[in-house]
mmCIF file of N, CA and C in Angstrom:
data_model
loop_
_atom_site.group_PDB
_atom_site.id
_atom_site.type_symbol
_atom_site.label_atom_id
_atom_site.label_comp_id
_atom_site.label_asym_id
_atom_site.label_seq_id
_atom_site.Cartn_x
_atom_site.Cartn_y
_atom_site.Cartn_z
ATOM 1 N N MET A 17 67.578 -26.779 122.522
ATOM 2 C CA MET A 17 67.121 -27.660 123.300
ATOM 3 C C MET A 17 67.090 -29.239 121.820
ATOM 4 N N SER A 18 67.010 -30.626 122.699
ATOM 5 C CA SER A 18 66.837 -31.753 121.743
ATOM 6 C C SER A 18 65.319 -31.734 121.662
ATOM 7 N N THR A 19 64.829 -32.353 120.595
ATOM 8 C CA THR A 19 63.504 -33.317 120.372
ATOM 9 C C THR A 19 63.553 -34.414 121.467
ATOM 10 N N ALA A 20 64.939 -34.834 122.042
ATOM 11 C CA ALA A 20 64.581 -35.683 123.241
ATOM 12 C C ALA A 20 63.515 -35.665 124.547
ATOM 13 N N THR A 21 64.237 -34.396 124.728
ATOM 14 C CA THR A 21 63.820 -34.729 126.051
ATOM 15 C C THR A 21 62.433 -33.220 126.584
ATOM 16 N N LEU A 22 61.589 -33.667 127.392
ATOM 17 C CA LEU A 22 60.749 -32.720 126.926
ATOM 18 C C LEU A 22 60.149 -31.399 127.558
ATOM 19 N N SER A 23 59.648 -30.530 127.187
ATOM 20 C CA SER A 23 59.440 -29.220 127.319
ATOM 21 C C SER A 23 58.847 -29.126 128.770
ATOM 22 N N ASP A 24 58.561 -27.800 129.098
ATOM 23 C CA ASP A 24 58.904 -27.892 130.374
ATOM 24 C C ASP A 24 57.156 -28.061 131.181
ATOM 25 N N ARG A 25 56.628 -27.655 130.181
ATOM 26 C CA ARG A 25 54.749 -27.812 129.951
ATOM 27 C C ARG A 25 54.638 -29.316 129.902
ATOM 28 N N GLY A 26 55.111 -29.837 129.173
ATOM 29 C CA GLY A 26 55.095 -31.751 129.227
ATOM 30 C C GLY A 26 55.720 -32.653 130.788
ATOM 31 N N GLU A 27 56.651 -31.735 131.045
ATOM 32 C CA GLU A 27 57.409 -32.364 132.462
ATOM 33 C C GLU A 27 55.760 -31.567 133.493
ATOM 34 N N HIS A 28 55.933 -30.757 133.690
ATOM 35 C CA HIS A 28 54.317 -29.914 134.380
ATOM 36 C C HIS A 28 53.309 -31.125 134.382
ATOM 37 N N LEU A 29 53.251 -31.137 133.758
ATOM 38 C CA LEU A 29 51.863 -32.538 132.822
ATOM 39 C C LEU A 29 52.267 -33.672 133.793
ATOM 40 N N ARG A 30 53.295 -34.258 133.284
ATOM 41 C CA ARG A 30 53.475 -35.532 133.883
ATOM 42 C C ARG A 30 53.572 -35.113 135.317
ATOM 43 N N SER A 31 54.334 -34.519 135.913
ATOM 44 C CA SER A 31 54.010 -34.501 137.393
ATOM 45 C C SER A 31 52.740 -33.965 138.109
ATOM 46 N N ILE A 32 51.800 -33.695 136.993
ATOM 47 C CA ILE A 32 50.616 -33.076 138.198
ATOM 48 C C ILE A 32 49.298 -34.849 137.806
ATOM 49 N N GLY A 33 50.224 -34.939 135.916
ATOM 50 C CA GLY A 33 49.485 -36.300 136.716
ATOM 51 C C GLY A 33 49.468 -37.811 137.187
ATOM 52 N N VAL A 34 50.880 -38.019 137.620
ATOM 53 C CA VAL A 34 51.391 -38.305 139.279
ATOM 54 C C VAL A 34 50.852 -38.136 140.436
ATOM 55 N N THR A 35 50.855 -37.131 140.290
ATOM 56 C CA THR A 35 50.248 -36.300 141.718
ATOM 57 C C THR A 35 49.279 -36.620 141.968
ATOM 58 N N SER A 36 48.222 -36.521 141.515
ATOM 59 C CA SER A 36 46.575 -36.908 140.984
ATOM 60 C C SER A 36 46.612 -37.422 141.379
ATOM 61 N N SER A 37 47.198 -38.863 140.354
ATOM 62 C CA SER A 37 46.551 -40.390 140.390
ATOM 63 C C SER A 37 46.889 -41.089 142.191
ATOM 64 N N SER A 38 48.258 -40.402 142.559
ATOM 65 C CA SER A 38 48.677 -40.461 143.723
ATOM 66 C C SER A 38 47.374 -40.470 145.116
ATOM 67 N N ALA A 39 47.437 -39.374 145.037
ATOM 68 C CA ALA A 39 45.885 -38.606 145.521
ATOM 69 C C ALA A 39 44.714 -39.438 145.699
ATOM 70 N N LEU A 40 44.679 -39.038 144.229
ATOM 71 C CA LEU A 40 42.884 -40.342 144.147
ATOM 72 C C LEU A 40 42.966 -41.576 145.234
ATOM 73 N N LEU A 41 44.530 -42.340 144.772
ATOM 74 C CA LEU A 41 44.118 -43.377 144.884
ATOM 75 C C LEU A 41 44.643 -43.689 146.816
ATOM 76 N N GLY A 42 44.828 -42.412 147.218
ATOM 77 C CA GLY A 42 45.087 -42.647 149.060
ATOM 78 C C GLY A 42 43.987 -42.396 149.080
ATOM 79 N N VAL A 43 42.922 -41.298 148.688
ATOM 80 C CA VAL A 43 42.108 -41.007 149.531
ATOM 81 C C VAL A 43 41.021 -42.471 148.808
ATOM 82 N N ALA A 44 40.744 -42.859 148.221
ATOM 83 C CA ALA A 44 40.293 -44.384 147.621
ATOM 84 C C ALA A 44 40.380 -45.152 149.155
ATOM 85 N N ALA A 45 41.819 -44.982 148.949
ATOM 86 C CA ALA A 45 42.046 -46.124 150.242
ATOM 87 C C ALA A 45 41.639 -46.149 151.827
ATOM 88 N N GLY A 46 41.697 -44.264 152.269
ATOM 89 C CA GLY A 46 41.215 -43.573 153.217
ATOM 90 C C GLY A 46 40.095 -45.268 153.170
ATOM 91 N N LEU A 47 39.418 -44.515 152.393
ATOM 92 C CA LEU A 47 37.519 -44.274 152.147
ATOM 93 C C LEU A 47 36.967 -46.175 152.456
ATOM 94 N N LEU A 48 37.523 -47.061 151.594
ATOM 95 C CA LEU A 48 37.918 -48.499 151.887
ATOM 96 C C LEU A 48 37.744 -49.077 153.838
ATOM 97 N N SER A 49 39.231 -47.940 153.726
ATOM 98 C CA SER A 49 39.212 -48.713 154.567
ATOM 99 C C SER A 49 38.038 -48.017 155.831
ATOM 100 N N TYR A 50 37.368 -47.480 156.059
ATOM 101 C CA TYR A 50 36.324 -46.423 156.336
ATOM 102 C C TYR A 50 35.633 -47.954 156.667
ATOM 103 N N MET A 51 35.505 -48.386 155.002
ATOM 104 C CA MET A 51 33.837 -48.805 154.668
ATOM 105 C C MET A 51 34.157 -50.606 155.413
ATOM 106 N N GLN A 52 35.338 -50.594 155.192
ATOM 107 C CA GLN A 52 35.725 -52.469 155.629
ATOM 108 C C GLN A 52 36.293 -52.271 157.272
ATOM 109 N N VAL A 53 36.873 -51.091 157.605
ATOM 110 C CA VAL A 53 37.023 -52.005 159.070
ATOM 111 C C VAL A 53 35.936 -51.295 160.025
ATOM 112 N N GLY A 54 35.569 -50.283 159.450
ATOM 113 C CA GLY A 54 34.690 -49.355 160.325
ATOM 114 C C GLY A 54 34.350 -48.255 160.803
ATOM 115 N N ILE A 55 33.929 -47.769 161.376
ATOM 116 C CA ILE A 55 34.427 -46.377 163.001
ATOM 117 C C ILE A 55 34.584 -46.470 164.666
ATOM 118 N N ASP A 56 34.556 -47.803 164.523
ATOM 119 C CA ASP A 56 34.382 -48.011 166.236
ATOM 120 C C ASP A 56 35.802 -47.998 166.887
ATOM 121 N N ALA A 57 35.811 -47.750 168.255
ATOM 122 C CA ALA A 57 36.923 -47.561 168.720
ATOM 123 C C ALA A 57 38.373 -48.509 168.057
ATOM 124 N N PRO A 58 38.172 -49.775 168.661
ATOM 125 C CA PRO A 58 39.265 -50.552 167.231
ATOM 126 C C PRO A 58 39.526 -50.418 166.407
ATOM 127 N N ALA A 59 38.984 -49.866 165.750
ATOM 128 C CA ALA A 59 39.080 -49.788 164.401
ATOM 129 C C ALA A 59 40.351 -49.361 164.036
ATOM 130 N N ALA A 60 41.022 -48.217 164.803
ATOM 131 C CA ALA A 60 41.604 -47.136 164.438
ATOM 132 C C ALA A 60 42.967 -47.962 164.780
ATOM 133 N N THR A 61 42.733 -49.225 165.530
ATOM 134 C CA THR A 61 44.187 -49.914 165.518
ATOM 135 C C THR A 61 44.326 -51.474 164.912
ATOM 136 N N ASN A 62 43.379 -51.331 164.294
ATOM 137 C CA ASN A 62 42.962 -52.583 163.496
ATOM 138 C C ASN A 62 43.924 -52.654 162.438
ATOM 139 N N ASN A 63 44.843 -53.269 162.155
ATOM 140 C CA ASN A 63 45.745 -53.739 160.879
ATOM 141 C C ASN A 63 45.686 -54.287 159.110
ATOM 142 N N THR A 64 44.019 -54.119 159.750
ATOM 143 C CA THR A 64 43.758 -55.000 158.096
ATOM 144 C C THR A 64 44.281 -53.123 157.373
ATOM 145 N N ALA A 65 43.459 -52.010 157.536
ATOM 146 C CA ALA A 65 43.304 -50.791 157.638
ATOM 147 C C ALA A 65 45.112 -51.001 156.686
ATOM 148 N N LEU A 66 45.954 -51.192 157.146
ATOM 149 C CA LEU A 66 47.139 -50.769 156.607
ATOM 150 C C LEU A 66 47.386 -51.599 155.089
ATOM 151 N N ALA A 67 46.086 -52.851 154.720
ATOM 152 C CA ALA A 67 46.498 -53.638 153.417
ATOM 153 C C ALA A 67 45.866 -52.601 152.084
ATOM 154 N N PHE A 68 44.933 -52.471 152.877
ATOM 155 C CA PHE A 68 44.508 -51.492 151.525
ATOM 156 C C PHE A 68 45.115 -49.428 151.413
ATOM 157 N N VAL A 69 46.709 -49.397 152.133
ATOM 158 C CA VAL A 69 46.905 -48.716 152.048
ATOM 159 C C VAL A 69 48.262 -49.243 151.434
ATOM 160 N N LEU A 70 49.024 -50.238 151.669
ATOM 161 C CA LEU A 70 49.748 -51.089 150.875
ATOM 162 C C LEU A 70 49.477 -51.080 149.803
ATOM 163 N N GLY A 71 48.294 -51.843 148.780
ATOM 164 C CA GLY A 71 47.790 -52.348 147.892
ATOM 165 C C GLY A 71 47.499 -51.141 147.817
ATOM 166 N N ALA A 72 47.042 -50.102 147.810
ATOM 167 C CA ALA A 72 47.084 -48.991 146.749
ATOM 168 C C ALA A 72 48.384 -48.325 146.701
ATOM 169 N N ILE A 73 49.607 -48.274 147.742
ATOM 170 C CA ILE A 73 50.856 -48.283 146.812
ATOM 171 C C ILE A 73 51.338 -49.447 145.189
ATOM 172 N N VAL A 74 51.427 -49.754 145.507
ATOM 173 C CA VAL A 74 51.747 -50.805 144.470
ATOM 174 C C VAL A 74 51.312 -50.592 143.459
ATOM 175 N N LEU A 75 49.608 -50.486 143.988
ATOM 176 C CA LEU A 75 48.644 -49.779 142.320
ATOM 177 C C LEU A 75 49.338 -49.261 141.761
ATOM 178 N N GLU A 76 49.622 -47.681 142.428
ATOM 179 C CA GLU A 76 49.891 -46.499 141.424
ATOM 180 C C GLU A 76 51.654 -47.311 141.382
ATOM 181 N N THR A 77 52.646 -47.475 141.515
ATOM 182 C CA THR A 77 53.716 -48.068 141.294
ATOM 183 C C THR A 77 53.087 -48.386 139.736
ATOM 184 N N VAL A 78 52.647 -49.551 140.223
ATOM 185 C CA VAL A 78 52.546 -50.194 139.005
ATOM 186 C C VAL A 78 51.799 -49.277 137.383
ATOM 187 N N VAL A 79 50.925 -49.030 137.866
ATOM 188 C CA VAL A 79 50.825 -47.655 137.225
ATOM 189 C C VAL A 79 51.021 -46.627 136.441
ATOM 190 N N VAL A 80 52.225 -45.966 137.134
ATOM 191 C CA VAL A 80 53.014 -45.045 136.472
ATOM 192 C C VAL A 80 54.225 -46.321 135.633
ATOM 193 N N GLN A 81 54.473 -47.507 135.858
ATOM 194 C CA GLN A 81 55.130 -47.803 135.270
ATOM 195 C C GLN A 81 54.643 -48.697 133.707
ATOM 196 N N LEU A 82 53.154 -49.372 133.673
ATOM 197 C CA LEU A 82 52.506 -49.071 132.815
ATOM 198 C C LEU A 82 52.174 -47.970 132.143
ATOM 199 N N SER A 83 51.671 -46.932 132.859
ATOM 200 C CA SER A 83 51.371 -46.114 131.877
ATOM 201 C C SER A 83 52.640 -45.645 130.645
ATOM 202 N N GLY A 84 53.467 -45.417 131.330
ATOM 203 C CA GLY A 84 54.938 -45.004 130.263
ATOM 204 C C GLY A 84 55.646 -43.766 129.631
ATOM 205 N N ILE A 85 54.789 -42.685 131.195
ATOM 206 C CA ILE A 85 54.960 -41.766 131.374
ATOM 207 C C ILE A 85 56.822 -41.313 131.363
ATOM 208 N N TYR A 86 57.467 -42.446 132.854
ATOM 209 C CA TYR A 86 58.607 -42.535 132.817
ATOM 210 C C TYR A 86 59.361 -42.701 132.907
ATOM 211 N N ASP A 87 60.341 -42.567 131.597
ATOM 212 C CA ASP A 87 61.231 -43.615 131.201
ATOM 213 C C ASP A 87 61.997 -44.332 132.091
ATOM 214 N N ASP A 88 62.425 -46.070 131.418
ATOM 215 C CA ASP A 88 63.200 -46.621 132.230
ATOM 216 C C ASP A 88 63.786 -45.827 133.808
ATOM 217 N N ASP A 89 64.509 -45.460 133.039
ATOM 218 C CA ASP A 89 65.713 -44.505 133.741
ATOM 219 C C ASP A 89 65.548 -43.546 134.605
ATOM 220 N N GLU A 90 64.123 -42.862 134.680
ATOM 221 C CA GLU A 90 63.837 -41.888 135.304
ATOM 222 C C GLU A 90 63.448 -42.632 136.478
ATOM 223 N N LEU A 91 62.961 -44.089 137.109
ATOM 224 C CA LEU A 91 61.898 -44.193 137.618
ATOM 225 C C LEU A 91 63.561 -45.277 138.895
ATOM 226 N N GLY A 92 62.985 -44.098 139.361
ATOM 227 C CA GLY A 92 64.263 -44.265 140.649
ATOM 228 C C GLY A 92 63.545 -43.950 142.261
ATOM 229 N N PHE A 93 64.152 -44.440 142.936
ATOM 230 C CA PHE A 93 63.802 -44.130 144.142
ATOM 231 C C PHE A 93 63.371 -43.481 144.683
ATOM 232 N N LYS A 94 63.660 -42.251 144.154
ATOM 233 C CA LYS A 94 63.060 -40.367 144.326
ATOM 234 C C LYS A 94 61.443 -41.001 143.892
ATOM 235 N N LEU A 95 61.025 -41.035 142.823
ATOM 236 C CA LEU A 95 59.404 -41.605 142.495
ATOM 237 C C LEU A 95 59.458 -42.503 143.096
ATOM 238 N N TYR A 96 59.664 -43.321 143.589
ATOM 239 C CA TYR A 96 58.600 -44.543 144.481
ATOM 240 C C TYR A 96 58.305 -44.254 146.733
ATOM 241 N N LEU A 97 59.521 -43.421 147.055
ATOM 242 C CA LEU A 97 59.991 -42.668 147.965
ATOM 243 C C LEU A 97 58.402 -41.659 147.731
ATOM 244 N N PHE A 98 58.016 -40.358 146.331
ATOM 245 C CA PHE A 98 56.982 -39.530 146.200
ATOM 246 C C PHE A 98 56.103 -40.541 146.375
ATOM 247 N N ILE A 99 55.666 -41.773 145.191
ATOM 248 C CA ILE A 99 54.197 -42.053 145.231
ATOM 249 C C ILE A 99 53.563 -42.731 146.853
ATOM 250 N N THR A 100 54.687 -43.419 147.651
ATOM 251 C CA THR A 100 54.694 -43.701 149.029
ATOM 252 C C THR A 100 54.216 -42.796 149.854
ATOM 253 N N PHE A 101 54.791 -41.468 149.751
ATOM 254 C CA PHE A 101 54.057 -40.709 150.614
ATOM 255 C C PHE A 101 53.539 -39.540 150.192
ATOM 256 N N MET A 102 52.648 -39.469 149.122
ATOM 257 C CA MET A 102 51.035 -39.418 148.450
ATOM 258 C C MET A 102 50.447 -40.091 148.939
ATOM 259 N N VAL A 103 50.704 -41.255 148.936
ATOM 260 C CA VAL A 103 49.423 -42.216 148.861
ATOM 261 C C VAL A 103 49.082 -42.166 150.421
ATOM 262 N N PHE A 104 50.044 -42.383 151.502
ATOM 263 C CA PHE A 104 49.735 -43.057 152.444
ATOM 264 C C PHE A 104 49.871 -41.639 153.119
ATOM 265 N N SER A 105 50.130 -40.177 152.531
ATOM 266 C CA SER A 105 49.391 -39.582 153.434
ATOM 267 C C SER A 105 48.454 -38.666 152.966
ATOM 268 N N PHE A 106 47.074 -39.446 152.427
ATOM 269 C CA PHE A 106 46.255 -38.643 152.129
ATOM 270 C C PHE A 106 45.452 -39.803 152.139
ATOM 271 N N TRP A 107 46.222 -41.174 152.153
ATOM 272 C CA TRP A 107 45.370 -42.696 153.227
ATOM 273 C C TRP A 107 44.349 -42.101 154.297
ATOM 274 N N PHE A 108 46.047 -41.253 155.122
ATOM 275 C CA PHE A 108 45.939 -41.122 156.904
ATOM 276 C C PHE A 108 45.390 -40.204 156.538
ATOM 277 N N VAL A 109 44.722 -39.579 156.003
ATOM 278 C CA VAL A 109 44.280 -38.038 156.245
ATOM 279 C C VAL A 109 42.974 -37.876 156.009
ATOM 280 N N THR A 110 42.516 -38.906 155.235
ATOM 281 C CA THR A 110 41.279 -38.928 155.102
ATOM 282 C C THR A 110 40.371 -40.042 155.735
ATOM 283 N N TRP A 111 41.476 -41.002 156.379
ATOM 284 C CA TRP A 111 41.062 -42.393 157.248
ATOM 285 C C TRP A 111 40.594 -41.748 158.740
ATOM 286 N N GLY A 112 41.492 -40.916 159.085
ATOM 287 C CA GLY A 112 41.139 -39.876 160.654
ATOM 288 C C GLY A 112 40.209 -38.474 160.493
ATOM 289 N N ILE A 113 40.458 -38.442 159.303
ATOM 290 C CA ILE A 113 38.733 -37.326 159.354
ATOM 291 C C ILE A 113 37.671 -38.026 159.286
ATOM 292 N N LEU A 114 37.751 -39.637 158.776
ATOM 293 C CA LEU A 114 36.300 -40.531 159.304
ATOM 294 C C LEU A 114 36.527 -40.846 160.072
ATOM 295 N N LEU A 115 36.209 -41.302 161.167
ATOM 296 C CA LEU A 115 37.559 -41.668 162.417
ATOM 297 C C LEU A 115 36.902 -40.558 163.165
ATOM 298 N N THR A 116 37.502 -39.728 162.951
ATOM 299 C CA THR A 116 36.937 -38.469 164.186
ATOM 300 C C THR A 116 35.609 -37.841 163.336
ATOM 301 N N GLU A 117 35.090 -37.342 162.668
ATOM 302 C CA GLU A 117 34.033 -36.862 162.522
ATOM 303 C C GLU A 117 32.899 -38.491 162.581
ATOM 304 N N PHE A 118 32.792 -39.080 162.188
ATOM 305 C CA PHE A 118 31.618 -39.829 162.547
ATOM 306 C C PHE A 118 31.614 -40.525 163.785
ATOM 307 N N SER A 119 32.628 -40.992 164.872
ATOM 308 C CA SER A 119 32.454 -41.393 166.009
ATOM 309 C C SER A 119 31.824 -40.640 167.292
ATOM 310 N N LEU A 120 31.773 -39.395 166.888
ATOM 311 C CA LEU A 120 31.345 -37.702 167.364
ATOM 312 C C LEU A 120 29.820 -38.416 167.921
ATOM 313 N N TYR A 121 29.156 -38.847 166.549
ATOM 314 C CA TYR A 121 27.919 -39.084 166.546
ATOM 315 C C TYR A 121 27.321 -40.059 167.067
#
């Protein structure tokens, strides 16, 4: 094995870092959507909440690029699609739970 390649453990830790930061930013975007838009009936159709998820996606891609854990040739469509999916999924689930849980009371 050459010294230029990462070990299996290094690749695993790198994947954990990107996955966890994407998940945390998605949850943060969901909480910000809840705090900014609210939980009333029109909140579910408010487009302002989409600004938070789009901002979180852009922030995560910038963080990944600036962190230097991926080389320039490894930053591809597949990685950006993964980041977008993770951030959107966690935002959607977090905000959905907050909308349904607190609107019952």
